[in-house]
Amino acid sequence: MYPKKELAQIVIAACYQFNVDTIVVSPGSRNAPLTIGFSNHPEIKTLSVVDERCAAFFALGIAQQTQKPVAVLCTSGSALLNYYPAIAEAFYSNIPLVVISADRPKHLIDIGDGQTIRQENVFTNHILFSANLIENPKFKARNAQLIGEALQISVAQLGPVHINVPFDEPLYETVAELKKFHFPHISMSSLDNSHINYKELATIWNKAKRKMIVVGVNYPNKKLHQLIDLYADDDSVLIFTETTSNLHHDKAVNAIDQLIFSLDDADFKELQPDILITFGGMIVSKRIKRFLRDFAPKHHWNIDSKKATNTFFCLSEFIQTTPVDFFKKFNTYISPIQSDYQPKWLQIRDQRRAKHALYLETLEHSDFKVFEQVLATIPDNTQLQISNSAIIRYAQLFTIKNGINVFCNRGTSGIDGSTSTAIGAAFTNKKQTVFITGDLSFFYDSNALWNKNIPANFRIVLINNSGGGIFKIIPGPGTTNALNYFETPHCLTAEHLAKTYEFEYKKAFSTKTVTKELNGFFEVSEKPKILEIFTPSAKNDIVLKEYFKYIK
């Protein structure tokens, strides 16, 4: 059973031809022709998620893991606007998300017809391509070209595209077969690396005695890992890897704030690099941003295949290529030099690590202590999803096991779809997925649990400190008389949500009960699980501030 409408058939045929084989549908009437067609196509997996915001982040999580385009499909009207947070995240995180929206035909726009808004080009600022189709046989070739171009751009440039499909009634007529359509392949210009003067860059590099590499969000990549290993053996190079970088090395600084948070200006002067290389996505650490803005290197080279990122306001060279391609060539020109730069700062790193361990030994129950307990018990070969705000910042203070891949929505750094993204990732990844989240992020995205596609091995660790604890940690909110409006205090628990959505539910209130409930929490079960850990809101910020004083 397929839609009779030719325009719907064109969209379905294009998705099949360009390997968009997963569609997340939210129920509606105007999108009925596409829903009927996708759900009946033998080569396309169709999933249903009611809440469009959750659906889009769920699809984002799937695409994040597969690195392939995943489509979301909605009805007309405000349903489409609920996709925007995930679209923005996909735009800044380079994730191929295909947005397909049903629409009213033009003669019904702005005349007072229900469930109708101006949908064309609605995502202009955060979309790679918008295909605005027309339901008219005269425009068949044009429609096919636009759809094909949109799908190919999403794959080639890794980002979101929007296909707006207007349908007039009737919507539910069907036929037995799909027609065949031709979709021209468009030529995508490949990256031209001929302009990169590796010899000149290497000459500058080989003379410098203080060089720094900072790696942001990065998809796990064995080849890149091998290429970066070379720099760890150079005493003049200091490597900073964020938790989301998925790069590990014994000679890397993998807990950036642990090392630099308590440094003064004299220390920063000693740490200031002559050359800075950056690649990967967004940087979590505010402290390193401030440091490299105030103590700018002479040379900052940013490597990216799409756009330059001048995070530290001192960009001197945009190297438009992939990190793997760059280091593969650049490594043949460079040579290590003697320097005390890396040994000195790795010694300080090791001192901080030792004091970190001592501080945690006698630490009372708190957000910080809970993180130590949870991270120590997560099984190897696990996918770890982390929500934003304070949670990702706590994670940055710990060494994550090498066998664990870490993901977080750092494109826009919002809390709005973290749970939905984690569930999408869990759905498509064979590894067990563990999601660590804060209470505001969890409750904000609680509709994420309204999803029949959640695997039984999915685990949520919910750290509930009864409000937005980040606003007690960062400077500013506490000096005002409006802290309750920043922090959002509450008395909510996840117990009834767990019952509603058929999760196993456990709770803990102390170091002892956390240890008890973590025992067996990650083992095989018939249902997904939530472990809700309640921590003292009045103590968490004090514990963290004392920590930074102590490790110095």
Coordinates of C-alpha atoms in Angstrom, one line a residue:
M1 CA 0.0 0.0 0.0
Y2 CA 1.6 3.3 -1.2
P3 CA 0.3 6.9 -1.4
K4 CA -1.4 7.8 -4.6
K5 CA 0.1 11.2 -4.5
E6 CA 3.0 11.4 -6.9
L7 CA 4.9 14.0 -4.8
A8 CA 4.9 11.7 -1.8
Q9 CA 6.2 8.9 -4.0
I10 CA 9.0 11.1 -5.2
V11 CA 10.1 11.9 -1.7
I12 CA 10.0 8.2 -0.6
A13 CA 11.9 7.0 -3.8
A14 CA 14.6 9.7 -3.2
C15 CA 15.1 8.6 0.4
Y16 CA 15.5 5.0 -0.7
Q17 CA 17.9 5.9 -3.5
F18 CA 20.1 8.0 -1.3
N19 CA 20.2 5.5 1.6
V20 CA 18.0 7.3 4.1
D21 CA 16.8 4.1 5.6
T22 CA 15.5 5.2 9.0
I23 CA 12.5 7.6 9.3
V24 CA 11.1 8.8 12.7
V25 CA 7.5 9.8 12.2
S26 CA 5.3 11.8 14.5
P27 CA 1.6 11.2 14.0
G28 CA -0.5 13.7 12.0
S29 CA -2.9 13.9 9.1
R30 CA -1.3 16.2 6.6
N31 CA 1.8 13.9 6.5
A32 CA -0.4 10.8 5.9
P33 CA 0.7 10.2 2.3
L34 CA 4.4 10.0 3.4
T35 CA 3.6 8.0 6.6
I36 CA 1.7 5.4 4.6
G37 CA 4.5 5.1 2.0
F38 CA 7.4 5.0 4.4
S39 CA 5.8 2.5 6.8
N40 CA 5.1 0.1 3.9
H41 CA 8.5 0.4 2.2
P42 CA 10.4 -2.9 2.7
E43 CA 13.8 -1.3 2.8
I44 CA 13.0 1.6 5.1
K45 CA 12.7 1.3 8.9
T46 CA 9.9 3.5 10.2
L47 CA 9.7 4.5 13.9
S48 CA 7.0 6.4 15.7
V49 CA 7.7 9.1 18.4
V50 CA 4.7 11.3 19.3
D51 CA 6.5 14.4 20.6
E52 CA 8.3 16.2 17.7
R53 CA 11.0 17.7 19.8
C54 CA 11.8 14.3 21.3
A55 CA 11.5 12.7 17.9
A56 CA 14.0 15.0 16.3
F57 CA 16.6 14.4 19.1
F58 CA 15.9 10.7 19.0
A59 CA 16.7 10.8 15.3
L60 CA 19.8 12.9 16.0
G61 CA 21.0 10.2 18.4
I62 CA 20.7 7.6 15.8
A63 CA 22.5 9.7 13.2
Q64 CA 25.2 10.6 15.8
Q65 CA 26.1 6.9 16.1
T66 CA 25.6 5.7 12.5
Q67 CA 27.1 8.9 10.8
K68 CA 24.3 8.4 8.2
P69 CA 21.4 10.6 7.5
V70 CA 18.2 9.9 9.5
A71 CA 14.9 11.6 8.6
V72 CA 12.1 13.0 10.8
L73 CA 8.6 13.4 9.4
C74 CA 5.8 15.6 10.8
T75 CA 2.5 17.1 10.0
S76 CA 2.0 20.8 9.2
G77 CA 1.8 23.8 11.6
S78 CA 3.6 24.2 14.9
A79 CA 4.7 20.5 14.8
L80 CA 7.6 21.5 12.5
L81 CA 8.8 24.3 14.9
N82 CA 9.4 21.7 17.6
Y83 CA 12.2 20.3 15.4
Y84 CA 14.3 23.4 15.7
P85 CA 16.4 22.7 18.8
A86 CA 17.6 19.4 17.3
I87 CA 18.2 21.1 13.9
A88 CA 20.4 23.7 15.6
E89 CA 22.3 20.9 17.4
A90 CA 22.7 19.0 14.2
F91 CA 24.0 22.2 12.4
Y92 CA 26.7 22.9 15.0
S93 CA 27.6 19.2 15.6
N94 CA 27.8 18.2 12.0
I95 CA 25.1 15.5 12.1
P96 CA 23.1 14.6 9.0
L97 CA 19.5 15.1 10.0
V98 CA 16.8 15.2 7.2
V99 CA 13.7 17.2 8.1
I100 CA 10.6 16.3 6.1
S101 CA 7.5 18.4 6.8
A102 CA 4.1 18.1 5.3
D103 CA 2.5 21.5 4.5
R104 CA -0.7 23.1 3.2
P105 CA -0.6 24.2 -0.4
K106 CA 0.2 27.9 -0.9
H107 CA -3.4 29.0 -1.5
L108 CA -4.3 27.9 2.1
I109 CA -1.4 29.9 3.7
D110 CA -2.3 33.0 5.7
I111 CA -6.1 32.8 5.1
G112 CA -7.0 31.5 8.5
D113 CA -6.9 27.7 7.7
G114 CA -6.1 25.6 10.8
Q115 CA -2.7 24.1 11.6
T116 CA -1.1 26.3 9.1
I117 CA 2.0 28.5 9.4
R118 CA 4.7 29.9 7.0
Q119 CA 6.9 26.8 6.7
E120 CA 9.1 27.6 3.7
N121 CA 12.7 28.4 4.7
V122 CA 11.7 28.5 8.4
F123 CA 15.1 27.2 9.5
T124 CA 17.1 29.6 7.3
N125 CA 19.8 30.4 9.9
H126 CA 20.6 26.8 10.8
I127 CA 20.0 24.6 7.7
L128 CA 22.3 23.6 4.9
F129 CA 19.6 23.4 2.3
S130 CA 15.9 24.0 2.0
A131 CA 13.8 22.2 -0.7
N132 CA 10.4 23.8 -1.0
L133 CA 8.4 21.5 -3.2
I134 CA 5.2 22.2 -5.3
E135 CA 2.4 19.6 -5.7
N136 CA 1.9 19.9 -9.4
P137 CA 2.8 17.4 -12.2
K138 CA 4.5 20.2 -14.1
F139 CA 7.1 20.5 -11.4
K140 CA 8.0 16.8 -11.1
A141 CA 11.6 17.3 -12.5
R142 CA 12.1 20.3 -10.3
N143 CA 10.9 18.5 -7.2
A144 CA 13.1 15.5 -7.9
Q145 CA 16.2 17.7 -8.4
L146 CA 15.6 19.6 -5.1
I147 CA 15.0 16.5 -3.0
G148 CA 18.0 14.8 -4.5
E149 CA 20.2 17.9 -3.9
A150 CA 19.0 18.1 -0.3
L151 CA 19.8 14.5 0.6
Q152 CA 23.2 14.6 -1.1
I153 CA 24.1 17.8 0.7
S154 CA 23.2 16.3 4.1
V155 CA 25.5 13.4 3.4
A156 CA 28.4 15.3 1.9
Q157 CA 28.4 18.2 4.3
L158 CA 27.2 16.4 7.4
G159 CA 24.3 18.6 8.6
P160 CA 20.6 19.2 8.6
V161 CA 18.4 19.8 5.5
H162 CA 14.7 20.6 5.2
I163 CA 12.3 19.2 2.6
N164 CA 8.9 21.0 2.8
V165 CA 6.1 19.0 1.1
P166 CA 2.7 20.6 0.5
F167 CA -0.2 18.3 0.1
D168 CA -3.8 19.2 -0.9
E169 CA -6.6 16.9 0.0
P170 CA -7.5 14.0 -0.3
L171 CA -4.6 12.6 1.7
Y172 CA -5.4 8.9 2.2
E173 CA -5.8 7.5 -1.3
T174 CA -3.5 4.6 -2.0
V175 CA -2.1 2.5 -4.9
A176 CA -0.3 -0.9 -5.0
E177 CA 3.0 0.1 -6.4
L178 CA 5.6 2.9 -6.4
K179 CA 6.6 4.6 -9.6
K180 CA 10.2 4.9 -10.6
F181 CA 11.9 8.3 -10.7
H182 CA 15.3 9.6 -11.7
F183 CA 17.3 11.7 -9.3
P184 CA 20.5 13.3 -10.8
H185 CA 23.6 13.0 -8.7
I186 CA 25.1 16.4 -8.1
S187 CA 28.8 17.0 -8.1
M188 CA 30.1 17.9 -4.7
S189 CA 33.4 19.8 -4.8
S190 CA 36.0 17.8 -2.9
L191 CA 38.3 19.5 -0.4
D192 CA 41.2 21.2 -2.2
N193 CA 44.3 20.7 0.1
S194 CA 46.8 22.0 -2.5
H195 CA 46.8 25.4 -0.8
I196 CA 48.1 24.0 2.5
N197 CA 51.8 24.7 2.8
Y198 CA 52.9 21.9 5.0
K199 CA 56.6 22.7 4.8
E200 CA 56.1 26.3 5.9
L201 CA 53.9 25.3 8.8
A202 CA 56.4 22.6 9.8
T203 CA 59.2 25.2 9.8
I204 CA 57.3 27.3 12.3
W205 CA 56.3 24.2 14.3
N206 CA 59.8 22.7 14.5
K207 CA 61.3 26.0 16.0
A208 CA 58.8 26.4 18.8
K209 CA 59.5 25.0 22.2
R210 CA 56.0 25.3 23.6
K211 CA 53.2 23.8 21.5
M212 CA 49.7 22.9 22.5
I213 CA 47.0 20.8 20.9
V214 CA 43.4 21.2 22.2
V215 CA 40.8 18.6 21.1
G216 CA 37.1 19.3 21.4
V217 CA 34.1 17.0 20.6
N218 CA 35.4 14.2 18.4
Y219 CA 33.8 11.0 17.0
P220 CA 35.9 8.0 17.9
N221 CA 38.6 7.5 15.2
K222 CA 41.4 4.9 15.5
K223 CA 43.4 6.4 12.6
L224 CA 43.3 9.9 14.2
H225 CA 44.3 8.3 17.5
Q226 CA 47.4 6.8 16.0
L227 CA 48.4 10.0 14.2
I228 CA 48.1 12.0 17.4
D229 CA 50.2 9.5 19.4
L230 CA 53.3 11.0 17.7
Y231 CA 52.8 14.3 19.5
A232 CA 52.6 12.8 22.9
D233 CA 56.2 11.7 22.6
D234 CA 57.4 15.2 21.9
D235 CA 58.5 17.1 25.0
S236 CA 57.6 20.4 23.4
V237 CA 53.9 19.5 22.9
L238 CA 51.2 19.5 25.5
I239 CA 47.9 17.8 24.5
F240 CA 44.6 18.8 26.1
T241 CA 41.7 16.4 25.4
E242 CA 38.2 17.1 26.5
T243 CA 36.0 14.3 27.8
T244 CA 34.1 14.4 24.5
S245 CA 37.2 14.1 22.4
N246 CA 37.3 10.3 22.6
L247 CA 41.1 10.5 22.4
H248 CA 43.2 8.9 25.2
H249 CA 46.9 8.9 25.9
D250 CA 49.0 8.6 29.1
K251 CA 50.7 11.9 28.2
A252 CA 47.6 13.9 27.5
V253 CA 45.9 16.2 30.0
N254 CA 42.4 14.7 30.0
A255 CA 40.9 16.7 32.9
I256 CA 41.6 20.2 31.8
D257 CA 40.0 22.2 34.6
Q258 CA 41.6 19.9 37.1
L259 CA 45.0 21.2 35.9
I260 CA 44.3 24.9 35.1
F261 CA 41.3 26.0 37.2
S262 CA 43.5 27.2 40.1
L263 CA 46.4 28.7 38.1
D264 CA 47.2 32.4 38.5
D265 CA 48.5 34.8 35.9
A266 CA 52.2 33.8 36.5
D267 CA 51.3 30.2 35.9
F268 CA 49.3 31.0 32.8
K269 CA 52.3 32.9 31.4
E270 CA 54.4 29.7 31.8
L271 CA 51.7 27.6 30.2
Q272 CA 51.1 30.0 27.3
P273 CA 52.0 28.2 24.0
D274 CA 53.8 29.6 21.0
I275 CA 51.6 27.5 18.7
L276 CA 48.1 26.2 19.3
I277 CA 46.4 23.6 17.1
T278 CA 42.7 23.0 17.6
F279 CA 40.3 20.6 16.0
G280 CA 37.0 18.9 16.9
G281 CA 33.8 20.5 18.1
M282 CA 32.8 22.8 20.9
I283 CA 35.1 23.2 24.0
V284 CA 33.4 22.7 27.3
S285 CA 36.0 24.2 29.6
K286 CA 35.4 27.9 30.1
R287 CA 38.7 28.2 31.9
I288 CA 40.8 27.2 29.0
K289 CA 38.8 29.6 26.7
R290 CA 39.6 32.4 29.1
F291 CA 43.2 31.4 29.4
L292 CA 43.9 31.3 25.7
R293 CA 42.0 34.5 25.1
D294 CA 44.0 36.3 27.7
F295 CA 47.3 34.6 27.0
A296 CA 47.0 34.2 23.2
P297 CA 49.6 32.1 21.3
K298 CA 51.5 33.6 18.4
H299 CA 50.0 31.1 16.1
H300 CA 46.6 29.4 16.3
W301 CA 45.8 26.9 13.6
N302 CA 42.3 25.5 13.4
I303 CA 41.7 22.3 11.4
D304 CA 38.2 21.7 10.1
S305 CA 36.7 20.5 6.8
K306 CA 33.8 23.0 6.9
K307 CA 34.4 26.3 8.7
A308 CA 36.9 28.1 10.8
T309 CA 36.3 28.4 14.5
N310 CA 38.0 31.4 16.1
T311 CA 37.1 30.4 19.7
F312 CA 40.1 32.2 21.2
F313 CA 40.0 35.4 19.1
C314 CA 43.6 34.8 17.8
L315 CA 43.1 32.5 14.7
S316 CA 46.1 32.9 12.4
E317 CA 45.6 29.9 10.1
F318 CA 42.4 28.1 9.0
I319 CA 43.4 24.7 7.6
Q320 CA 40.4 23.5 5.7
T321 CA 40.8 19.7 5.7
T322 CA 40.0 16.8 7.9
P323 CA 42.3 16.3 11.0
V324 CA 43.3 12.8 9.7
D325 CA 44.3 14.2 6.3
F326 CA 46.2 17.0 7.9
F327 CA 48.2 15.0 10.4
K328 CA 48.9 12.2 7.9
K329 CA 50.9 14.8 5.8
F330 CA 52.1 17.1 8.5
N331 CA 53.6 14.3 10.5
T332 CA 56.1 13.6 7.7
Y333 CA 57.6 17.1 8.1
I334 CA 57.9 17.5 11.8
S335 CA 60.5 16.3 14.3
P336 CA 60.5 16.4 18.1
I337 CA 62.7 18.9 20.0
Q338 CA 64.0 19.1 23.5
S339 CA 61.9 21.2 25.9
D340 CA 60.8 21.1 29.5
Y341 CA 57.3 22.2 28.5
Q342 CA 55.4 18.9 28.5
P343 CA 57.4 17.3 31.4
K344 CA 56.8 20.2 33.7
W345 CA 53.0 20.4 33.1
L346 CA 52.6 16.6 33.2
Q347 CA 54.3 16.6 36.6
I348 CA 51.8 19.2 37.8
R349 CA 49.0 17.1 36.2
D350 CA 50.1 14.1 38.2
Q351 CA 50.3 16.1 41.4
R352 CA 46.7 17.3 40.8
R353 CA 45.6 13.7 40.1
A354 CA 47.1 12.5 43.4
K355 CA 45.4 15.3 45.4
H356 CA 42.1 14.6 43.4
A357 CA 42.2 11.0 44.7
L358 CA 43.0 12.1 48.2
Y359 CA 40.1 14.6 48.3
L360 CA 37.7 12.0 47.1
E361 CA 38.8 9.4 49.7
T362 CA 37.1 11.1 52.6
L363 CA 34.5 13.1 50.6
E364 CA 31.0 13.1 51.9
H365 CA 28.0 12.3 49.7
S366 CA 27.6 14.9 47.0
D367 CA 27.4 15.3 43.2
F368 CA 31.2 15.1 43.0
K369 CA 31.4 11.9 45.1
V370 CA 28.6 10.3 43.1
F371 CA 30.5 10.9 39.9
E372 CA 33.5 9.0 41.2
Q373 CA 31.3 6.1 42.2
V374 CA 29.3 5.9 38.9
L375 CA 32.3 6.3 36.5
A376 CA 34.2 3.7 38.4
T377 CA 31.5 1.1 37.9
I378 CA 30.5 1.7 34.3
P379 CA 31.4 -1.5 32.3
D380 CA 34.1 -1.4 29.7
N381 CA 33.0 -1.2 26.0
T382 CA 30.1 1.0 27.0
Q383 CA 28.7 4.1 25.2
L384 CA 28.4 6.9 27.7
Q385 CA 25.9 9.7 27.0
I386 CA 26.2 12.8 29.2
S387 CA 23.7 15.7 29.6
N388 CA 24.7 19.3 29.7
S389 CA 25.1 22.0 32.3
A390 CA 26.9 20.8 35.6
I391 CA 26.9 17.2 34.6
I392 CA 29.3 17.5 31.7
R393 CA 31.5 19.8 33.8
Y394 CA 31.8 17.2 36.6
A395 CA 32.7 14.5 34.0
Q396 CA 35.5 16.8 32.8
L397 CA 37.2 16.4 36.2
F398 CA 37.6 12.6 35.9
T399 CA 39.6 10.2 33.8
I400 CA 37.2 8.1 31.6
K401 CA 38.2 4.6 30.9
N402 CA 39.7 4.0 27.4
G403 CA 37.1 1.6 26.3
I404 CA 34.2 4.0 26.9
N405 CA 33.0 6.3 24.1
V406 CA 31.6 9.6 25.3
F407 CA 28.9 11.8 23.7
C408 CA 27.2 15.0 24.6
N409 CA 25.0 17.5 22.7
R410 CA 27.7 20.3 22.7
G411 CA 26.7 21.9 19.4
T412 CA 24.3 24.2 21.2
S413 CA 25.0 22.9 24.8
G414 CA 21.3 22.8 25.6
I415 CA 19.6 20.5 28.2
D416 CA 16.4 20.2 26.0
G417 CA 17.0 16.9 24.2
S418 CA 19.8 15.1 26.0
T419 CA 17.6 12.1 27.1
S420 CA 16.0 11.7 23.7
T421 CA 19.5 11.8 22.0
A422 CA 20.8 9.2 24.4
I423 CA 17.8 6.9 23.7
G424 CA 18.4 7.3 19.9
A425 CA 22.0 6.4 20.4
A426 CA 21.1 3.4 22.5
F427 CA 18.5 2.2 20.0
T428 CA 21.1 2.0 17.2
N429 CA 24.3 1.0 19.0
K430 CA 24.9 -2.6 19.9
K431 CA 26.9 -1.5 23.0
Q432 CA 25.2 -0.8 26.2
T433 CA 24.3 2.9 26.6
V434 CA 24.6 4.6 30.0
F435 CA 23.1 8.1 30.3
I436 CA 24.2 10.4 33.2
T437 CA 21.9 13.3 33.6
G438 CA 20.9 16.1 36.0
D439 CA 17.4 16.5 37.3
L440 CA 16.4 19.6 35.3
S441 CA 17.6 18.1 32.1
F442 CA 15.8 14.9 32.8
F443 CA 12.5 16.4 33.8
Y444 CA 12.6 18.9 30.9
D445 CA 12.9 16.1 28.4
S446 CA 10.7 13.6 30.2
N447 CA 8.6 12.9 27.1
A448 CA 11.7 11.2 25.8
L449 CA 10.6 8.1 27.8
W450 CA 7.4 8.0 25.8
N451 CA 9.1 5.9 23.2
K452 CA 8.6 2.2 22.5
N453 CA 12.0 1.8 20.9
I454 CA 14.1 2.0 24.2
P455 CA 16.3 -1.1 24.5
A456 CA 16.3 -3.1 27.8
N457 CA 20.0 -2.5 28.3
F458 CA 19.6 1.3 28.5
R459 CA 20.6 2.8 31.8
I460 CA 19.8 6.3 33.2
V461 CA 21.8 7.6 36.2
L462 CA 19.8 10.6 37.4
I463 CA 21.6 12.9 39.8
N464 CA 18.9 14.8 41.5
N465 CA 20.1 17.8 43.5
S466 CA 16.6 19.5 43.5
G467 CA 17.4 22.3 41.1
G468 CA 19.9 23.8 38.6
G469 CA 23.0 23.3 40.7
I470 CA 25.2 24.9 38.0
F471 CA 23.8 28.3 39.1
K472 CA 25.4 27.9 42.5
I473 CA 28.7 27.0 41.0
I474 CA 29.1 29.7 38.4
P475 CA 29.8 33.3 39.6
G476 CA 27.0 35.7 39.4
P477 CA 23.6 34.2 40.2
G478 CA 24.3 33.8 43.9
T479 CA 25.1 37.6 44.3
T480 CA 21.5 38.5 43.2
N481 CA 18.2 38.1 45.0
A482 CA 16.8 36.0 42.2
L483 CA 18.6 32.7 42.7
N484 CA 15.4 30.7 42.9
Y485 CA 14.6 31.8 39.3
F486 CA 18.0 30.7 38.1
E487 CA 18.2 27.5 40.1
T488 CA 14.6 26.3 39.8
P489 CA 14.2 24.4 43.1
H490 CA 11.8 21.5 43.1
C491 CA 10.8 18.3 44.9
L492 CA 10.2 16.1 41.9
T493 CA 11.3 12.5 41.6
A494 CA 11.4 10.1 38.7
E495 CA 9.7 7.2 40.5
H496 CA 6.2 7.7 38.9
L497 CA 7.7 8.4 35.5
A498 CA 9.6 5.1 35.7
K499 CA 6.4 3.3 36.6
T500 CA 4.4 5.0 33.8
Y501 CA 7.0 4.1 31.1
E502 CA 7.9 0.7 32.5
F503 CA 11.5 1.3 33.7
E504 CA 12.9 -0.5 36.6
Y505 CA 13.5 2.1 39.3
K506 CA 16.1 2.3 42.1
K507 CA 17.0 5.3 44.4
A508 CA 19.9 6.2 46.6
F509 CA 20.6 8.9 49.2
S510 CA 24.1 8.3 50.5
T511 CA 27.5 7.0 49.6
K512 CA 26.6 3.6 51.0
T513 CA 23.3 3.3 49.2
V514 CA 24.8 4.5 45.9
T515 CA 27.4 1.7 46.2
K516 CA 24.6 -0.8 47.0
E517 CA 22.3 0.2 44.1
L518 CA 25.1 0.4 41.5
N519 CA 25.9 -3.3 42.3
G520 CA 24.2 -5.1 39.5
F521 CA 22.7 -2.0 38.0
F522 CA 24.3 -2.5 34.6
E523 CA 23.6 -6.2 34.3
V524 CA 21.2 -7.8 31.8
S525 CA 17.5 -7.1 32.5
E526 CA 14.1 -7.3 30.9
K527 CA 13.5 -3.6 31.2
P528 CA 15.6 -0.4 31.0
K529 CA 16.5 1.0 34.4
I530 CA 16.7 4.4 36.2
L531 CA 18.9 4.9 39.3
E532 CA 17.9 8.2 40.9
I533 CA 20.6 9.5 43.3
F534 CA 19.5 12.4 45.6
T535 CA 22.3 14.7 46.6
P536 CA 22.4 17.7 49.0
S537 CA 21.7 20.9 47.2
A538 CA 23.2 23.0 49.9
K539 CA 26.5 21.3 49.9
N540 CA 27.4 20.5 46.3
D541 CA 28.7 23.9 45.3
I542 CA 30.8 24.1 48.6
V543 CA 32.3 20.7 47.9
L544 CA 33.4 21.7 44.4
K545 CA 34.8 25.0 45.4
E546 CA 36.8 23.4 48.2
Y547 CA 38.1 20.8 45.8
F548 CA 39.7 23.4 43.6
K549 CA 41.4 25.0 46.6
Y550 CA 42.6 21.7 47.8
I551 CA 44.2 20.4 44.6
K552 CA 46.2 23.5 44.2

